[in-house]
Coordinates of C-alpha atoms in Angstrom, one line a residue:
X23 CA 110.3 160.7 144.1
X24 CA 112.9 158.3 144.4
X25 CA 112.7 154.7 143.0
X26 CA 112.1 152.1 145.9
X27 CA 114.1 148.8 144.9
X28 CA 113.7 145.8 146.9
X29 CA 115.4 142.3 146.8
X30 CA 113.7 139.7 148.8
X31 CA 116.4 136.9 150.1
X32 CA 119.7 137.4 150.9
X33 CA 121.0 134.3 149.5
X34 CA 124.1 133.6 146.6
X35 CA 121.3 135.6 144.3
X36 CA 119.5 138.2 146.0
X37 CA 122.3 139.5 148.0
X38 CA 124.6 140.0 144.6
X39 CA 121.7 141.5 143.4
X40 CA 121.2 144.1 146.1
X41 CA 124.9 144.9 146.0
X42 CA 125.1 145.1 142.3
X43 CA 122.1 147.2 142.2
X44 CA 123.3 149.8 145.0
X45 CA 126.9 150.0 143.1
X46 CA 124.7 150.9 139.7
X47 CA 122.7 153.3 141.2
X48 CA 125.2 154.7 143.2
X49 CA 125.2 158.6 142.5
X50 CA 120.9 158.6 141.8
X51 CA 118.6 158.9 144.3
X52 CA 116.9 155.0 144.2
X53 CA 117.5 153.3 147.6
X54 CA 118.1 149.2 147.9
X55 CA 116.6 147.8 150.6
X56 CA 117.1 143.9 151.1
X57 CA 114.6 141.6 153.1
X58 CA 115.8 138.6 154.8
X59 CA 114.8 136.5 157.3
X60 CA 117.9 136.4 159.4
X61 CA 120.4 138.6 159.4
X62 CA 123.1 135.9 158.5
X63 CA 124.4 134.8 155.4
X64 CA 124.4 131.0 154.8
X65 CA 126.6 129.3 153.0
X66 CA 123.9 126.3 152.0
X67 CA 126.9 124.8 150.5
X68 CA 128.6 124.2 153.8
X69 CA 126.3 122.5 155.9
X70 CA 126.7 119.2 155.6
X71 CA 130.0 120.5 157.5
X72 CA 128.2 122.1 160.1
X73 CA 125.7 118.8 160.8
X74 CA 129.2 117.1 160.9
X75 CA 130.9 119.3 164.1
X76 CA 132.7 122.0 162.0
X77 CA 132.9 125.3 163.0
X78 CA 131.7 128.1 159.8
X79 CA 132.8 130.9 159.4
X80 CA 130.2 134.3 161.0
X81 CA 128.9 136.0 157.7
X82 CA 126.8 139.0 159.4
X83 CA 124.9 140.7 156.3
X84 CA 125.3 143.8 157.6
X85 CA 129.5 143.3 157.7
X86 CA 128.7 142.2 153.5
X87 CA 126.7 145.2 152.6
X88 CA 128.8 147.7 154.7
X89 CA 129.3 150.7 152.4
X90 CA 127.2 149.9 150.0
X91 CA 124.0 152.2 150.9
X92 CA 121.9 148.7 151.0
X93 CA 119.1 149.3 153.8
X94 CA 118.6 145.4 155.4
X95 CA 115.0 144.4 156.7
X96 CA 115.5 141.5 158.8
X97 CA 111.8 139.5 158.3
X98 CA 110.0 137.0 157.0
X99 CA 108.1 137.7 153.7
X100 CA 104.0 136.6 154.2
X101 CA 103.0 138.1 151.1
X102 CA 102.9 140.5 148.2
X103 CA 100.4 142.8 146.7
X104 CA 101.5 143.0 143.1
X105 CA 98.5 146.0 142.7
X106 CA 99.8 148.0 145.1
X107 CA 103.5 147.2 144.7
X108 CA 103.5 146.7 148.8
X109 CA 105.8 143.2 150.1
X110 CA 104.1 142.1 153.7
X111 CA 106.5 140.9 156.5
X112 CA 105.9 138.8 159.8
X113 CA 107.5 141.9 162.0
X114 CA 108.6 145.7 162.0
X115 CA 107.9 147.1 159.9
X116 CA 105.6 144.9 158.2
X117 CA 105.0 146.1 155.3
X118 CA 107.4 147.9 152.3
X119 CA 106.5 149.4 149.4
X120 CA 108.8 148.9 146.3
X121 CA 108.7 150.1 142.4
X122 CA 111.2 147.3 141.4
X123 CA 111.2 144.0 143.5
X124 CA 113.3 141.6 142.7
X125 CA 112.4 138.2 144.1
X126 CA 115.2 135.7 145.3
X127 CA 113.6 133.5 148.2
X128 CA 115.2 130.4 146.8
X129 CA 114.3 126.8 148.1
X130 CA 113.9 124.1 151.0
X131 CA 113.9 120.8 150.8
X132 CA 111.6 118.9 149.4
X133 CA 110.0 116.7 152.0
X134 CA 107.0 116.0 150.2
X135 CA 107.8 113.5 147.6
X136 CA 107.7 110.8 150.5
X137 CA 105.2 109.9 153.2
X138 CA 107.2 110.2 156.6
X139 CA 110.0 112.3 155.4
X140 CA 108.9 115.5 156.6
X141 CA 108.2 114.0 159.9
X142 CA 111.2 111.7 160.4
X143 CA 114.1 113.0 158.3
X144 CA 116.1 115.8 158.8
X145 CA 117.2 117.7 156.3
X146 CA 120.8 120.3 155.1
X147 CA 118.5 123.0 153.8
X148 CA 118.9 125.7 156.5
X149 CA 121.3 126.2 159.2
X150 CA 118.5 125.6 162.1
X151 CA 118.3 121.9 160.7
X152 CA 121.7 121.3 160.3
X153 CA 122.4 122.2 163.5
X154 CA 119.7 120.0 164.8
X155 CA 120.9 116.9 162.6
X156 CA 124.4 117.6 164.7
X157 CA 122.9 117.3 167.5
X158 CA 121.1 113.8 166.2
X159 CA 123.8 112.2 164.9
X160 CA 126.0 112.9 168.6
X161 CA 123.5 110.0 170.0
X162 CA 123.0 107.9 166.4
X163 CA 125.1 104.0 165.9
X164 CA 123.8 104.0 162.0
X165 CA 122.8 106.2 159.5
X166 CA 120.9 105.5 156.5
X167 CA 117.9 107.5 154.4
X168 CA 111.4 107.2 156.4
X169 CA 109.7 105.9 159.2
X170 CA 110.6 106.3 162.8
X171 CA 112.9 103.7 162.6
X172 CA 114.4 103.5 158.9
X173 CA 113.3 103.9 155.6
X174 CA 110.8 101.6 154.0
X175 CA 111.6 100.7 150.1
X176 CA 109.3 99.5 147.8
X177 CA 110.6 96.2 147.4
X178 CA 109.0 95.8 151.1
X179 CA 111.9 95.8 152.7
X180 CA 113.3 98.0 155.6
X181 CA 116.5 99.8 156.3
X182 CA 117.0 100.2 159.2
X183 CA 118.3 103.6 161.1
X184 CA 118.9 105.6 163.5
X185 CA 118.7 109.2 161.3
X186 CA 117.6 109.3 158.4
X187 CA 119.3 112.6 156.1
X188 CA 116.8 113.5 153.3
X189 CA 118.8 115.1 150.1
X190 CA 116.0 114.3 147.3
X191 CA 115.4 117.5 146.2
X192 CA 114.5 121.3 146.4
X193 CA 111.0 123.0 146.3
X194 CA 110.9 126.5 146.1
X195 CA 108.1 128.0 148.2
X196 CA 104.2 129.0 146.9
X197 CA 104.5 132.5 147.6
X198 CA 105.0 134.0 144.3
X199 CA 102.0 131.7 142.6
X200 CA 99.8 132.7 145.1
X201 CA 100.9 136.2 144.4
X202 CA 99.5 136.1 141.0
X203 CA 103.0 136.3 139.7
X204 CA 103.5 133.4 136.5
X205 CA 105.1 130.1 137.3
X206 CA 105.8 126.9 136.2
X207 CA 104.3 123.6 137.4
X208 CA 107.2 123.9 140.2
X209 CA 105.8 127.1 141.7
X210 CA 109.5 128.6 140.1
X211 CA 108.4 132.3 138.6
X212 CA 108.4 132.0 134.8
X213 CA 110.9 135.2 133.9
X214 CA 112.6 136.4 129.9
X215 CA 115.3 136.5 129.0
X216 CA 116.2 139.8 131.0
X217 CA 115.3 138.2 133.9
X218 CA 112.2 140.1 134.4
X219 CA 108.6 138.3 135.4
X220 CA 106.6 137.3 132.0
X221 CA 103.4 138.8 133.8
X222 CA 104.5 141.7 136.0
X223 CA 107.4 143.2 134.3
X224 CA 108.2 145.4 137.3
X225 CA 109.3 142.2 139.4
X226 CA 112.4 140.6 138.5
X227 CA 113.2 137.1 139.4
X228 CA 116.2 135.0 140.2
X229 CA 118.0 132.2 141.8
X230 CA 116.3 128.7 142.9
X231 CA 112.8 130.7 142.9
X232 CA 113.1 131.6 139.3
X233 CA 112.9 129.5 136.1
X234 CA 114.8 130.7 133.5
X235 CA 115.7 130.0 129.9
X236 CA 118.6 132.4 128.9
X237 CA 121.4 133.2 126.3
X238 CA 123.4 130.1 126.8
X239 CA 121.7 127.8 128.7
X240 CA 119.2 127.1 131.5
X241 CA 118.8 127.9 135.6
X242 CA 119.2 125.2 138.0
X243 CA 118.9 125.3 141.3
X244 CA 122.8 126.1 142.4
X245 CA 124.6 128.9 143.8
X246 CA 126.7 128.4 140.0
X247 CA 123.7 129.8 138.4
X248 CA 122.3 131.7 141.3
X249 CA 125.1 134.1 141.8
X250 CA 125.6 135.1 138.1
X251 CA 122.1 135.9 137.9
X252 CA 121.7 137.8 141.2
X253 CA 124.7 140.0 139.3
X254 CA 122.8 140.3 135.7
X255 CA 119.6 141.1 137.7
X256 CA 121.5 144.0 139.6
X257 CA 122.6 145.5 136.5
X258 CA 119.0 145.4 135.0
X259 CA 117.1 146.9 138.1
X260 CA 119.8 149.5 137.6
X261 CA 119.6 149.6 133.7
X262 CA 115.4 150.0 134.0
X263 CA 115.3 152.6 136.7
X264 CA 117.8 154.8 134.9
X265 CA 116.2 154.4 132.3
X266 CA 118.7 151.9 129.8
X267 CA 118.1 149.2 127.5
X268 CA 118.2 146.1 129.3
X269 CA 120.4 143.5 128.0
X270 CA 119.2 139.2 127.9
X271 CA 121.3 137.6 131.2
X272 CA 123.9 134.9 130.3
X273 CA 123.4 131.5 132.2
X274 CA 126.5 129.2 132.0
X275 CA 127.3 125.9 133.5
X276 CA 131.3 125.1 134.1
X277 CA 130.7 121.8 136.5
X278 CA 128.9 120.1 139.0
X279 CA 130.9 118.8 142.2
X280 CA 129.7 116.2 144.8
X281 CA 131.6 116.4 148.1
X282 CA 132.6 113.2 149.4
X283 CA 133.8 114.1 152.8
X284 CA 136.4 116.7 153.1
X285 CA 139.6 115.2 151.2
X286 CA 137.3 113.6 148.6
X287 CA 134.9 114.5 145.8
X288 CA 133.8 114.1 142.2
X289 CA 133.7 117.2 140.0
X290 CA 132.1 116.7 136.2
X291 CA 133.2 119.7 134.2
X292 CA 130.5 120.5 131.7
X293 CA 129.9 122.8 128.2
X294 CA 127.8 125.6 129.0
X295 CA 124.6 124.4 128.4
X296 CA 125.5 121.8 131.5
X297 CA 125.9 118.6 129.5
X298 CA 129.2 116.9 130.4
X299 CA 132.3 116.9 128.9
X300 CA 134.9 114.2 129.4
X301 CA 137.0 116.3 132.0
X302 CA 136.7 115.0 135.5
X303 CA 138.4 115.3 138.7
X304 CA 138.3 112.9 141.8
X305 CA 140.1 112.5 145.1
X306 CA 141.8 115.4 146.7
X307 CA 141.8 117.7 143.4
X308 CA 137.7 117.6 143.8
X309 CA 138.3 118.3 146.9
X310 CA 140.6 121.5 146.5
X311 CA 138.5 122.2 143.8
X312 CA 135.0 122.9 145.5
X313 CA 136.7 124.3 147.9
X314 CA 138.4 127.2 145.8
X315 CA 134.7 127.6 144.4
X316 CA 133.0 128.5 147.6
X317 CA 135.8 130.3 149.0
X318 CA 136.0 132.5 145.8
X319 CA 131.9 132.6 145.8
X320 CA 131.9 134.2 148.8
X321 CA 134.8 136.8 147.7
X322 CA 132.7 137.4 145.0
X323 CA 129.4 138.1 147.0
X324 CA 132.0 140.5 148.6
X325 CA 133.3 142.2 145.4
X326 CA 130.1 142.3 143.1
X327 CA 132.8 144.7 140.9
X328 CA 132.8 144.8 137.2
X329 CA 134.9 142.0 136.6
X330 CA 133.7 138.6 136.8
X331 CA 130.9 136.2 135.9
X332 CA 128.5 138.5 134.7
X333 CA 129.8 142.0 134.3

């Protein structure tokens, strides 16, 4: 019978995976089949541009994974039976059974940490909300960061505002916990250094859902981390199914950038194990910088190849 492998998320992470995975087992009779809940990829990176007017670029998944003999569920995960090895979606064809899964739903914001901010901000998290922060800010005259009129500090006083954009933080969702599957206090799965869950080996996890403490350095909740390990997973799903030893995933930091409009920015270059060095760029080369990052990430997500982060 052939091996069933599924990736959950077609994020920087699960859709590297699924690629990598299909190229490795290319020639056996496994089949990929990745789960998403649209059938878009997002750029996550890019929509603060998108809140601001911009046009992005249309990244159908089926265009990516074109050639690649990856099967694409579009549907929302409600839940997995780790016993019976079965994921359960919110449509056709609701449910799919799997003898690797490798789990990649990555993060949303975190709206939780404040009273009011999950009923009064708006947040860059998904495309759907950064549309509808566009659409806000056509009609706002100030913005600041959460009541309906402004946010409230603990000093007592108020700042006022119109919109209020809430960037404090990621969460990751609490499917895998209540799965069974090991976590952290952060609901992140708890994985080795292989990438694989340290309670159900058969599950493999990655990206902003995943915490993981690897050759070289830690995972962080960025596509910088996210991408390299959706590639490392891919070549372990194919390295268990065929039967190979699996070899420990590499996780190294290079930067961090902060965008500060389009012609401006901050980028921090960092050792590996993401502590900073004394290299930084600002203005325009931040700028160009980040830019050539995400442009090249998404070339990447194209060309999941040998070469590269990760091979």
């Amino acid at each position: 019978m052939a091996e069933r492998v599924v990736v959950l998320g077609a994020g920087y992470a699960g859709l590297a995976a699924a690629k990598r995975a299909a190229r490795r087992l290319r020639g056996t009779d496994a089949r990929v089949t990745l789960v998403n809940v649209s059938d878009r990829f997002v750029e996550r990176v890019r929509l603060h541009q998108l809140a601001a007017g911009q046009v992005l670029a249309d990244l159908p998944l089926r265009g990516l994974l074109d050639g690649t003999g990856v099967e694409l569920v579009v549907a929302g995960v409600t839940g997995l039976d780790l016993g019976a090895r079965v994921v359960r979606l919110d449509t056709v064809p609701y449910e799919v059974g799997y003898d690797v899964l490798v789990y990649a739903l990555g993060s949303g914001a975190d709206l939780d940490a404040v009273p009011g901010a999950a009923e009064h901000a708006f947040t860059l998290a998904v495309a759907g909300e950064a549309v509808r922060l566009r659409s806000r800010l056509t009609e706002a005259r100030t913005v600041a960061e959460v009541g309906p009129g402004g946010l409230f500090l603990e000093n007592g006083r108020e700042a006022p505002a119109d919109t209020v954009v809430w960037a404090a933080g990621f969460r990751v969702a609490g499917l895998a916990a209540a799965s069974g599957l090991a976590v952290d206090e952060q609901d992140r799965m708890l994985v080795d250094a292989t990438l694989r869950s340290l309670s159900h080996p058969g599950v493999f996890g990655i990206g902003d859902a995943a915490n993981a403490q690897a050759a070289g350095g830690r995972s962080r909740m960025s596509c910088q981390t996210g991408l390299p390990m959706g590639l490392q997973a891919g070549d372990a799903v194919a390295g268990l199914v065929t039967g190979r030893d699996l070899r420990p995933a590499r996780i190294r930091h290079l930067w961090q950038n902060i965008s500060l409009g389009r012609r401006d920015g901050v980028t921090q270059f960092t050792r590996a194990d993401d502590s900073p060095l004394g290299a930084v760029l600002t203005g325009w080369a931040s700028a160009r910088h980040k830019e050539a990052v995400i442009r090249g990430t998404v070339w990447r997500l194209r060309h999941p190849g040998p070469c590269g982060p990760g091979a």
